[in-house]
Coordinates of C-alpha atoms and ligand atoms in Angstrom, one line a residue:
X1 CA -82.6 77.1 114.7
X2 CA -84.7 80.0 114.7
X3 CA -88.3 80.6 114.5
X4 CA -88.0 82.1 111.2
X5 CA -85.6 79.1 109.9
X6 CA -88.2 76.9 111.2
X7 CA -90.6 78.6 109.4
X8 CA -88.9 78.8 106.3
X9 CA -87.8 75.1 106.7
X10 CA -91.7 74.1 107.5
X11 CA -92.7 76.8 104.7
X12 CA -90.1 74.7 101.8
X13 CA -91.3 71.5 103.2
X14 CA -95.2 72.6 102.8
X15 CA -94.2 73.6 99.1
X16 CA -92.2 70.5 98.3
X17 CA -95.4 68.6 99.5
X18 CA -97.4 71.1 97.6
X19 CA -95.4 70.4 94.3
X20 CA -95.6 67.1 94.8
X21 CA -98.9 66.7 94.8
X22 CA -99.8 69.3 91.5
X23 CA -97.2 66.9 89.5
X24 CA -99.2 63.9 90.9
X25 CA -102.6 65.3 89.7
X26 CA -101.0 66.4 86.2
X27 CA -99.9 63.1 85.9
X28 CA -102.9 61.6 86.7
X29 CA -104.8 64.0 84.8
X30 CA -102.5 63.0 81.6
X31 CA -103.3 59.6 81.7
X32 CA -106.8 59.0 83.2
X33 CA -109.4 59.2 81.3
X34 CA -111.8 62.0 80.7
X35 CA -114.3 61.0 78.5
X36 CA -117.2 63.4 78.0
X37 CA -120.2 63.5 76.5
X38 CA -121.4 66.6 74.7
X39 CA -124.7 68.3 76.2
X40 CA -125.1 70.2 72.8
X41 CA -128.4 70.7 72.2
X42 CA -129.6 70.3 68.6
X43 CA -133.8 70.1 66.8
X44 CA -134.8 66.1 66.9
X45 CA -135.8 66.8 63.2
X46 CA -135.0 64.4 60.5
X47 CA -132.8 65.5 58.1
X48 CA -135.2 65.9 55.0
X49 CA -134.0 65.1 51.4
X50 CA -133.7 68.0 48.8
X51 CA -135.9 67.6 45.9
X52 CA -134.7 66.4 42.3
X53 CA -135.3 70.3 41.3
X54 CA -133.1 71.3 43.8
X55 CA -130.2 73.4 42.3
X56 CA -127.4 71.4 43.6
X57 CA -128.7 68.5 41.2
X58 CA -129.6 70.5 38.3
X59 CA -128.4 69.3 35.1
X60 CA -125.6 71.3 33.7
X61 CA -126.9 72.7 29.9
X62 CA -126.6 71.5 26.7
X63 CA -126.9 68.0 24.9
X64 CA -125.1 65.5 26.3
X65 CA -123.1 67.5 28.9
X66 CA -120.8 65.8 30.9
X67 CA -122.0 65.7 34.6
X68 CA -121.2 64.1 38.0
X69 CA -117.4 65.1 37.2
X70 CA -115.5 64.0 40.3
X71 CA -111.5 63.1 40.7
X72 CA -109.7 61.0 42.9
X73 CA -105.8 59.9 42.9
X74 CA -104.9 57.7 40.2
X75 CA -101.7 56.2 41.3
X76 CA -99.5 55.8 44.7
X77 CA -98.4 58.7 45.1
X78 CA -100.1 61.6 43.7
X79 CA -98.8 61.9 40.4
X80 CA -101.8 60.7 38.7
X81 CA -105.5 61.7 38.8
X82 CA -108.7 59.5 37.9
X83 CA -111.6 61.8 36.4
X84 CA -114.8 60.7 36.2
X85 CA -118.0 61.8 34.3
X86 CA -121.2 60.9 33.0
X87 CA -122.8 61.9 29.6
X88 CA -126.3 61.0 29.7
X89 CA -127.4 60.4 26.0
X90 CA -124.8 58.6 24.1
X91 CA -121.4 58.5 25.1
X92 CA -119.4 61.1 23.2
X93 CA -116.0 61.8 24.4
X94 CA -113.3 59.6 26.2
X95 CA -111.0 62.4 26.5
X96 CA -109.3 64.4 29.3
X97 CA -107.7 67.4 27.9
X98 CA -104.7 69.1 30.5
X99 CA -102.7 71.4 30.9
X100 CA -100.8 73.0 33.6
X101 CA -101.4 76.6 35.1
X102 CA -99.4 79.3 32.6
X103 CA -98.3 76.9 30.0
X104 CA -100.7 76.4 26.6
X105 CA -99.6 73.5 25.7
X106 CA -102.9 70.9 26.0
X107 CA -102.2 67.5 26.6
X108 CA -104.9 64.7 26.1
X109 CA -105.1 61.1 28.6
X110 CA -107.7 58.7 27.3
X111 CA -110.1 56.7 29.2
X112 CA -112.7 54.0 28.9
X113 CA -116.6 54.2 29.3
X114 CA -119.4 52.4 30.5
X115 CA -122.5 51.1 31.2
X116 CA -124.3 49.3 33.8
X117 CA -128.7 48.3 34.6
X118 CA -130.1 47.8 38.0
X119 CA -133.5 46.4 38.0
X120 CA -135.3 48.9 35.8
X121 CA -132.4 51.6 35.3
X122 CA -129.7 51.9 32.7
X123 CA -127.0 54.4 34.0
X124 CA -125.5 56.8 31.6
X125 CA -122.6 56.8 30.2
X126 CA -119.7 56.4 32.7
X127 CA -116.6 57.7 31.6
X128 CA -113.3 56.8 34.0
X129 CA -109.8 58.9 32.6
X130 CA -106.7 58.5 34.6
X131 CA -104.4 61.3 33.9
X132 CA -100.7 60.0 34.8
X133 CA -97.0 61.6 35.2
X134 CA -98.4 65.4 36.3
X135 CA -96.1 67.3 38.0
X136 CA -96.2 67.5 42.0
X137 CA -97.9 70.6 43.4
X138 CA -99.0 71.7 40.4
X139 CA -102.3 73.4 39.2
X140 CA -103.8 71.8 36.3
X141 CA -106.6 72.9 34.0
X142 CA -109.0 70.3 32.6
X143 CA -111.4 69.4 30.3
X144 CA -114.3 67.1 29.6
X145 CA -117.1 66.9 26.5
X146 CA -117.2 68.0 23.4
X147 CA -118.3 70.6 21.1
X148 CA -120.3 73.3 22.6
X149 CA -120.7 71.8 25.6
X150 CA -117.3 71.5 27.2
X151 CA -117.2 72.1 30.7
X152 CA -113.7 72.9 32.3
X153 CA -112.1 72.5 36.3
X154 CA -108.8 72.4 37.5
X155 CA -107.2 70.6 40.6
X156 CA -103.7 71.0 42.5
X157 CA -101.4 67.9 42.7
X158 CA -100.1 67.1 46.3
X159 CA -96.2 67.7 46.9
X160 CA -94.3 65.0 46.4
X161 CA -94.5 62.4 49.0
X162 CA -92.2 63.0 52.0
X163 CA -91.8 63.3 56.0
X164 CA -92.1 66.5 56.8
X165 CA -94.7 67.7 54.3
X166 CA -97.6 69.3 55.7
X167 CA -101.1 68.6 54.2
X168 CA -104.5 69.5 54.8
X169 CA -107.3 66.3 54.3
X170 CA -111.5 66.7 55.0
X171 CA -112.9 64.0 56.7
X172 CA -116.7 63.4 55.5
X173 CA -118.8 60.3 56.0
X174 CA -122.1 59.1 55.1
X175 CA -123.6 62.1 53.8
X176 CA -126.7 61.6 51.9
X177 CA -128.4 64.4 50.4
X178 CA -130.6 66.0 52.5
X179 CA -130.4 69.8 53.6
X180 CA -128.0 68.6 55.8
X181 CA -125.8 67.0 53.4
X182 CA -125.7 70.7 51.6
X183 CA -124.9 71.5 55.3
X184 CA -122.3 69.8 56.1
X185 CA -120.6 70.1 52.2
X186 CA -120.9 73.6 52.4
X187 CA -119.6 74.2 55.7
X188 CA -116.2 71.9 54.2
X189 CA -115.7 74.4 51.8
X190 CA -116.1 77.4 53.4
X191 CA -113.5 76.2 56.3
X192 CA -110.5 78.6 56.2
X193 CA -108.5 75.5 56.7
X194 CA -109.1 74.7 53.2
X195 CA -109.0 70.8 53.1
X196 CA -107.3 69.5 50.0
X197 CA -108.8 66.2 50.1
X198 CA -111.7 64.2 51.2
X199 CA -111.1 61.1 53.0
X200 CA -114.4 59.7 52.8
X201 CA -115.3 57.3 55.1
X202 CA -118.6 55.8 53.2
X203 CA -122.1 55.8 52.7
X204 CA -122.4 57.8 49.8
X205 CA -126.2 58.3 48.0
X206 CA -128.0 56.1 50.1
X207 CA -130.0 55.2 46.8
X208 CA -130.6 51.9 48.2
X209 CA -133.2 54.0 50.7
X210 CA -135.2 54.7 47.4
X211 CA -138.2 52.6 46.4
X212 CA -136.1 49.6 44.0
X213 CA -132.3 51.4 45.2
X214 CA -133.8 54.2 42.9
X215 CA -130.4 54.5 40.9
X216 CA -131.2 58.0 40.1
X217 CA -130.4 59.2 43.0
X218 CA -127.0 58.0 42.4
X219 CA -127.0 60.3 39.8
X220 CA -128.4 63.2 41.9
X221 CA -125.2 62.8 44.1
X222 CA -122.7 62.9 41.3
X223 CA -124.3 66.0 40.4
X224 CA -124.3 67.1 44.2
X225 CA -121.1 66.3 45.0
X226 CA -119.2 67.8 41.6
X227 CA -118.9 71.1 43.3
X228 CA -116.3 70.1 45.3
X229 CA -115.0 66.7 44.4
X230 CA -114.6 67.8 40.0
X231 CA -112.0 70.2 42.0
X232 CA -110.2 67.9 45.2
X233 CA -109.8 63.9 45.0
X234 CA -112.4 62.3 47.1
X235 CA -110.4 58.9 48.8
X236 CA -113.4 56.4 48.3
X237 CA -114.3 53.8 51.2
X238 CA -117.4 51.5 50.7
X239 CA -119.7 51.4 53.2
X240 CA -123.1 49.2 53.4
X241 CA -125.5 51.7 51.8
X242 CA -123.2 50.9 48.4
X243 CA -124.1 46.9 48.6
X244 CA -127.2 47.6 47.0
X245 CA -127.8 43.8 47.2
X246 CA -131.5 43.1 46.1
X247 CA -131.8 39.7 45.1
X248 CA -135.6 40.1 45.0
X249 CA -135.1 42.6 42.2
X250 CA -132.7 40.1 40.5
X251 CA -130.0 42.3 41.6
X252 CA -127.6 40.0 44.1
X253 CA -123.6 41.4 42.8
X254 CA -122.9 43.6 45.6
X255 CA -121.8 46.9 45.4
X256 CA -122.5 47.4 41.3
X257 CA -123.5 50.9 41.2
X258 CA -120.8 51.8 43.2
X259 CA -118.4 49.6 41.5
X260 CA -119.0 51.2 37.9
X261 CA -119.6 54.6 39.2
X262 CA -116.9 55.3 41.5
X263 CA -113.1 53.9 40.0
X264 CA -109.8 53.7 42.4
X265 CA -106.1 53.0 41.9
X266 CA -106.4 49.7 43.6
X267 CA -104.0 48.0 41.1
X268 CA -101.3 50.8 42.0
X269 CA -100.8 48.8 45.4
X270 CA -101.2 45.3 44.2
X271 CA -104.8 44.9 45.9
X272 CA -107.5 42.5 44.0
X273 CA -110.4 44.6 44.1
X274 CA -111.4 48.0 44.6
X275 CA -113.0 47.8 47.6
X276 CA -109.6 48.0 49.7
X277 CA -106.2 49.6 48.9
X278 CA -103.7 52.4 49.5
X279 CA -102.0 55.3 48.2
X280 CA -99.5 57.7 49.6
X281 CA -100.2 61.0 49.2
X282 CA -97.7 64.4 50.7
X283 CA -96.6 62.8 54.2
X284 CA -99.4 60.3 54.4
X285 CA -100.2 56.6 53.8
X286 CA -103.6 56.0 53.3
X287 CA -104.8 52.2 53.7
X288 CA -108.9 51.5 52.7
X289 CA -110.5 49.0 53.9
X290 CA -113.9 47.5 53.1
X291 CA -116.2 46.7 56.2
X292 CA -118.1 44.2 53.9
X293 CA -116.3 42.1 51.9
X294 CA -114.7 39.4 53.5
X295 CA -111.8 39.8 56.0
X296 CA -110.9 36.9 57.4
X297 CA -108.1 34.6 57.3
X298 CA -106.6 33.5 54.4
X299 CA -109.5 36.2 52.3
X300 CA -107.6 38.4 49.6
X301 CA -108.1 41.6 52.1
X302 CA -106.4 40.0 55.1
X303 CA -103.6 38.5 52.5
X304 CA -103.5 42.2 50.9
X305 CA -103.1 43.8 54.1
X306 CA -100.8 41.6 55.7
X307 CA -98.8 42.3 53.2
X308 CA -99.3 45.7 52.9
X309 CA -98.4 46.6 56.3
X310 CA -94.8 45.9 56.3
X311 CA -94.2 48.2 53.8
X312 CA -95.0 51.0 54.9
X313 CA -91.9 53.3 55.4
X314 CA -92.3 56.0 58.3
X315 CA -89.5 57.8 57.5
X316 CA -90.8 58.6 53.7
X317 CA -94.6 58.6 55.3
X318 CA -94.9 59.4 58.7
X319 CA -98.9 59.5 59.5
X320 CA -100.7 55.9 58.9
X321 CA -103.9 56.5 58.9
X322 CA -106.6 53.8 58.2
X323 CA -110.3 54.2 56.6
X324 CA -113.0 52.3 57.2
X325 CA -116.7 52.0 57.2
X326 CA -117.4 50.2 60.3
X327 CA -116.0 51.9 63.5
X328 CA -113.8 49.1 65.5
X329 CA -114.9 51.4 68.7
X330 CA -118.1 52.7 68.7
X331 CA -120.1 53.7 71.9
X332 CA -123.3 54.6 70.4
X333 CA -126.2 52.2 70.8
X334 CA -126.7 52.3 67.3
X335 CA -124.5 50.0 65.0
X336 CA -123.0 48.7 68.3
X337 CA -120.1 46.3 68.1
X338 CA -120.4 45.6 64.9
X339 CA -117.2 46.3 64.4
X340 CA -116.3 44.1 66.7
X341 CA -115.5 40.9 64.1
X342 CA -113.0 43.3 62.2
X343 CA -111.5 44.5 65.7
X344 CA -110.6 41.1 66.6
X345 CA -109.2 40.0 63.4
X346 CA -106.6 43.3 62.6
X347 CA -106.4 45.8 66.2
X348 CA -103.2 43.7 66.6
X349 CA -101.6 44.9 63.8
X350 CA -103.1 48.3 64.1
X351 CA -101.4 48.2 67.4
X352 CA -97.5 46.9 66.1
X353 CA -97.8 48.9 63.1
X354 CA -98.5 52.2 65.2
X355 CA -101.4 53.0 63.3
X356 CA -101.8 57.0 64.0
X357 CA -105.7 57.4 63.4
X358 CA -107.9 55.0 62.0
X359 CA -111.9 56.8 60.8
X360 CA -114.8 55.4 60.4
X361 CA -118.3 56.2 59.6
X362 CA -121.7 54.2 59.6
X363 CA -123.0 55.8 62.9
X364 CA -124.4 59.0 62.4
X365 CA -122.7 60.8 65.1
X366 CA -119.5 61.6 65.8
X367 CA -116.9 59.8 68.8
X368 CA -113.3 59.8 69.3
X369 CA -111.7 57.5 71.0
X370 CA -108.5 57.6 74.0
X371 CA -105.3 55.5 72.6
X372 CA -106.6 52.0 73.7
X373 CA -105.9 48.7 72.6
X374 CA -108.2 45.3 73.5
X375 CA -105.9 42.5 72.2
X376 CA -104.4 40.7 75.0
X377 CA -107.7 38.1 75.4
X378 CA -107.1 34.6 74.4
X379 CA -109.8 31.6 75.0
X380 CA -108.7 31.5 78.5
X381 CA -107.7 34.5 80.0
X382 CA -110.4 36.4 80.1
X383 CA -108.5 39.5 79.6
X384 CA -110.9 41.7 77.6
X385 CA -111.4 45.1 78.9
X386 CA -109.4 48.1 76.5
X387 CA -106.4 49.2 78.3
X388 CA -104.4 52.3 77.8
X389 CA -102.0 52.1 74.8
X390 CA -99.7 54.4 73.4
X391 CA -99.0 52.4 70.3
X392 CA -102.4 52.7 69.8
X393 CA -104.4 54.2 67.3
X394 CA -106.8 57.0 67.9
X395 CA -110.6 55.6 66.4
X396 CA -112.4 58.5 65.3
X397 CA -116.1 57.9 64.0
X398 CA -117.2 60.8 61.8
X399 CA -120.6 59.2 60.2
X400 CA -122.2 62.7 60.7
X401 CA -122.4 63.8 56.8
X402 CA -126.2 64.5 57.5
X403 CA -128.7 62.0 55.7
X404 CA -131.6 60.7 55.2
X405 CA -131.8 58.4 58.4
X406 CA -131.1 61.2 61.0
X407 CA -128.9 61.5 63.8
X408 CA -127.8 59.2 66.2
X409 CA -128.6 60.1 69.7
X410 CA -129.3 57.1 71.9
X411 CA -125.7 56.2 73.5
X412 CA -124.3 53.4 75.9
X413 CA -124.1 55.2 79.2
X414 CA -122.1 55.8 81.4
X415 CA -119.8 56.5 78.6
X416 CA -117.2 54.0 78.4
X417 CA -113.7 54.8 79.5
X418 CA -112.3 54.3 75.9
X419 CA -114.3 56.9 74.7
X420 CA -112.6 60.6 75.1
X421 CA -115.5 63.0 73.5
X422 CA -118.8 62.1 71.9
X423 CA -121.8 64.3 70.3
X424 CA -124.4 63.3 67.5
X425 CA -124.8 66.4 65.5
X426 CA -123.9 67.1 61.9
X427 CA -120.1 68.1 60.9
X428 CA -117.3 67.3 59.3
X429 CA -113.2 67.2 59.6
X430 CA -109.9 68.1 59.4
X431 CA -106.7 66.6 59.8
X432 CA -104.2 69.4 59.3
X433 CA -100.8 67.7 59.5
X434 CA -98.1 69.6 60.3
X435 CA -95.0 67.9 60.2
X436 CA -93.5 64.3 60.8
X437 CA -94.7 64.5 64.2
X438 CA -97.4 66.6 65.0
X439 CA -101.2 66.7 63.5
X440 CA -104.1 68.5 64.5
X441 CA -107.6 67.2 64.0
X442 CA -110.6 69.0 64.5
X443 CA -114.1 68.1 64.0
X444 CA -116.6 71.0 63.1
X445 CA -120.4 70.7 63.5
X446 CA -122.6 72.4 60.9
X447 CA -123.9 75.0 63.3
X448 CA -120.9 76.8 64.6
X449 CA -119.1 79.2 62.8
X450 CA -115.2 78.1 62.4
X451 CA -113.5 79.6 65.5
X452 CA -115.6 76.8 67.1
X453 CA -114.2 73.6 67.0
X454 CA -116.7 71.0 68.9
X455 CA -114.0 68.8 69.5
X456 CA -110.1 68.8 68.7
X457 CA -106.9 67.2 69.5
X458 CA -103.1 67.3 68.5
X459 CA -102.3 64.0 67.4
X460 CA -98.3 63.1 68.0
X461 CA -97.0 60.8 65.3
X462 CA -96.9 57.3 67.0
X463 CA -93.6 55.9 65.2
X464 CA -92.0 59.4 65.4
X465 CA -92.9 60.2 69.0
X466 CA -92.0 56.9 70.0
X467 CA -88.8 57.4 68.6
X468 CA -88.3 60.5 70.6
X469 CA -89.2 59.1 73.8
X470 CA -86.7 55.9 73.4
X471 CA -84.3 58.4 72.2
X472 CA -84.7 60.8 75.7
X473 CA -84.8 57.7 77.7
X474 CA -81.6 56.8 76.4
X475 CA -79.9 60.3 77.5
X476 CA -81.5 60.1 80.9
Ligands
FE2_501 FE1 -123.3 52.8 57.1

C-alpha cells in the first residue's frame, strides 16, 4: 500500500468516525431535552383594567339594543351555531334571522331567554339561539333585535369534518379586561394567520375580582369580546374565576353567571352538564373539560369521558386535542401542581388515546411542554419522574390573555426537563393544522410584530405518525 492509499484509507476512516459521531449528536440532540427559558425582558407593571367608558364596552345605541352578541358551535360537527345576546330593558326578540352569502331568502331559528340575580344584580335579558342544518363552509349573514335597532354579523361555517382538512384555531386564555386584554384581542385579529376559532382555555371576566363578583363586569366582557366572538365561535372552557361561589353573599351554585351567560352544545355529545363536552369541528375533535367540577371515579365527567374516548375516529378526525383550565404540567411557581389530582386520574388515557395537544390556562404565562408521560408509579414502585413519550401529548399552558392579576414571573428553577420553552409575557395562539399529519403551533406575544413568533413547533399527528413509523418499520 502506498502512502497516498494509506492516507486516503486513514482519511475515509477519520470521516466514517467523523460521521459517526454528527449522527450521534443529531440523535441525541433529537431526543434530549432542551428546555429553555426565555430571557425576554418585559415592564413589571400590572396590567391595569380599562374603565367602564372605555370604547370597547360602550353600549351599542338605541333602546333595547342587543349587545354582548357572541357565537359558538351548536352541534358536533359544525353545522350548527349558538348565538347569544343580551337586551338590557325588557326582552324583546328571540329571533335569529339568516341567510347565506348571495341568496335573499331570510330564514328565522328561535331561541329561548333569560334571567338570572347575584347578590344585588339582575342580569339582562339573555337570549341563547341555536341556528341548526347551515351549510358547510358557508358565509352566513345574521341578525338580532328588533325594530330600529337591529344589529347584523355574519360568520363562516367550518368544512365539513374530515382528515385532511386544514383549519386555522386561536388559542386565548384568561384574558380579563385590562389594556392588555385589548392587547392581546387585538393582536388575534390582526394575525395574518387569521384564526377561525377561539379555543378558549378559561378565565373569562374575572368579575369575581370586583367588590361582591361585580356582575357588570360580566357585562363589560360580552360587550368587549363581541368584536370578535359575534363573528368566530369562541369553544368555552370554565376556569375558576367563573365559580363565582360566595356563600357569604348567599350566592353558593357555582358557576351561575357563567352558566346562564355562556350556553354550549353539551347535549350534542351525550355529556350531563356544560361544563365538559366535545364537538368535532374540520379535522378536529375537541374534548372540554372542567378543572372544577368533580373528576373522579365513578363522577359524571370521568363516566362521560371514559366513554367518550373510544369514540373518537382518527381517520375521520385526526388532531385530538384536549382543553382544560388547569395545566396537568405546569413549571411556574404559581398554581403549581395543582393540576396534579387531574394528571393522576386521566394522563393514562391521554397517553393510550394519543392525545396530540392538550391547553390549558390559569397561570398567567405561557410553557410548553416535551412529549412526556408520568404514569408508570404505583404505591410501591416509586417510579415517578416524567419520562420521554411519544404517545404523549404536548401540554401547552397559554394563561397569558393579559388581566387583571398580572403576569407570572416567579418559576421552579432549574427548569424541569419536561418543560421545552417557557416565558411570562402576554400573547396568544395558533394552531394552523395542515393536514392529517402535520400542525404548526405558534404562540405570539403582544409585543412583537407577526414575523416573530416567541415560540413555535410542528406538531406530527400522534395516531397518524405512529402509523407511519409501524408502517416503515415493517418495510425495513
Ligand atoms: Fe385560573
Amino acid at each position: 500500500m502506498s502512502f497516498l492509499d494509506g492516507h486516503r484509507l486513514m482519511g475515509s476512516r477519520w470521516d466514517f468516525v467523523v460521521l459517526i459521531l454528527v449522527l450521534l449528536i443529531s440523535t441525541v440532540a433529537e431526543f434530549s431535552y432542551g428546555g429553555r427559558t426565555s430571557s425576554f425582558v418585559r415592564t413589571a407593571n400590572l396590567s391595569l383594567d380599562m374603565p367602564v367608558d372605555s370604547d370597547v364596552f360602550r353600549v351599542p345605541p338605541g333602546y333595547n339594543a342587543p349587545q354582548q352578541v357572541h357565537i359558538t358551535q351548536g352541534d358536533h360537527v359544525g353545522k350548527g351555531v349558538l348565538v347569544s345576546w343580551v337586551t338590557p330593558e325588557e326582552p324583546g326578540s328571540n329571533t335569529v334571522l339568516y341567510w347565506a352569502e348571495n341568496t335573499t331568502l331570510k330564514k328565522q331559528a328561535d331561541g329561548i331567554v333569560l334571567t338570572y340575580k347575584y347578590f344585588n344584580y339582575t342580569s339582562g335579558y339573555i337570549h341563547h339561539c341555536t341556528i341548526n342544518d347551515l351549510e358547510f363552509d358557508t358565509k352566513y349573514y345574521y341578525e338580532v333585535g328588533i325594530g330600529n335597532t337591529i344589529r347584523q354579523f355574519w360568520f363562516i361555517t367550518p368544512p365539513e369534518v374530515g382528515p385532511d382538512v386544514p383549519y386555522t384555531f386561536g388559542l386565548i386564555g384568561d384574558l380579563g379586561q385590562t389594556y392588555d386584554s385589548n392587547r392581546t384581542l387585538t393582536h388575534y385579529e390582526l394575525n395574518p394567520a387569521k384564526g377561525k376559532t377561539m379555543l378558549f382555555v378559561g378565565d373569562l371576566s374575572y368579575a369575581n375580582d370586583y367588590p361582591f363578583h361585580d356582575n357588570t363586569r360580566w357585562d363589560t366582557w360580552g360587550r368587549f369580546t363581541e368584536r370578535n366572538a359575534a363573528y368566530q365561535p369562541w369553544i368555552w372552557t370554565a376556569g375558576n374565576h367563573e365559580l363565582d361561589l360566595a356563600p357569604e353573599l348567599g350566592e353558593a351554585i357555582p358557576f351561575k353567571p357563567y352558566k346562564n351567560r355562556y350556553h354550549v352544545p353539551y347535549r350534542a355529545s351525550y355529556s350531563t352538564s356544560p361544563f365538559w363536552y366535545s364537538i368535532r369541528r374540520a379535522s378536529t375533535y375537541i374534548i372540554v373539560m372542567s378543572s372544577y367540577s368533580a373528576f373522579g371515579k365513578y363522577t359524571s365527567q370521568y363516566k362521560w369521558l371514559e366513554n367518550e374516548l373510544p369514540k373518537v375516529n382518527r381517520t375521520e378526525t385526526p388532531w385530538l386535542i384536549v382543553l382544560m383550565h388547569s395545566p396537568l404540567y405546569n413549571s411556574y411557581a404559581n398554581h403549581y401542581m395543582e393540576g396534579e389530582t387531574m394528571r393522576v386520574m386521566y394522563e393514562s388515557w391521554f397517553v393510550e388515546y394519543k392525545v396530540d395537544v392538550v391547553f390549558a390556562g390559569h397561570v398567567h404565562a405561557y410553557e410548553r411542554s416535551e412529549r412526556v408521560s408520568n404514569i408508570a408509579y404505583n404505591i410501591v414502585n416509586g417510579m415517578c419522574t416524567p419520562i420521554s413519550d411519544q404517545s404523549a401529548p404536548v401540554y401547552i399552558t397559554i394563561g397569558d390573555g393579559g388581566n387583571l392579576e398580572g403576569l407570572v414571573t416567579d418559576m421552579t428553577e432549574p427548569q424541569p426537563s419536561y418543560s421545552a420553552y417557557r416565558e411570562a409575557s402576554f400573547g396568544h395562539g395558533i394552531l394552523d393544522i395542515k393536514n392529517r399529519t402535520h400542525a404548526y403551533f405558534s404562540w405570539h406575544r403582544n409585543q412583537d410584530g407577526y414575523a416573530v413568533e416567541a415560540d413555535s413547533v410542528w406538531l406530527h399527528n400522534r395516531y397518524w405518525n405512529t402509523l407511519e413509523e409501524s408502517t416503515l418499520a415493517a418495510l425495513r
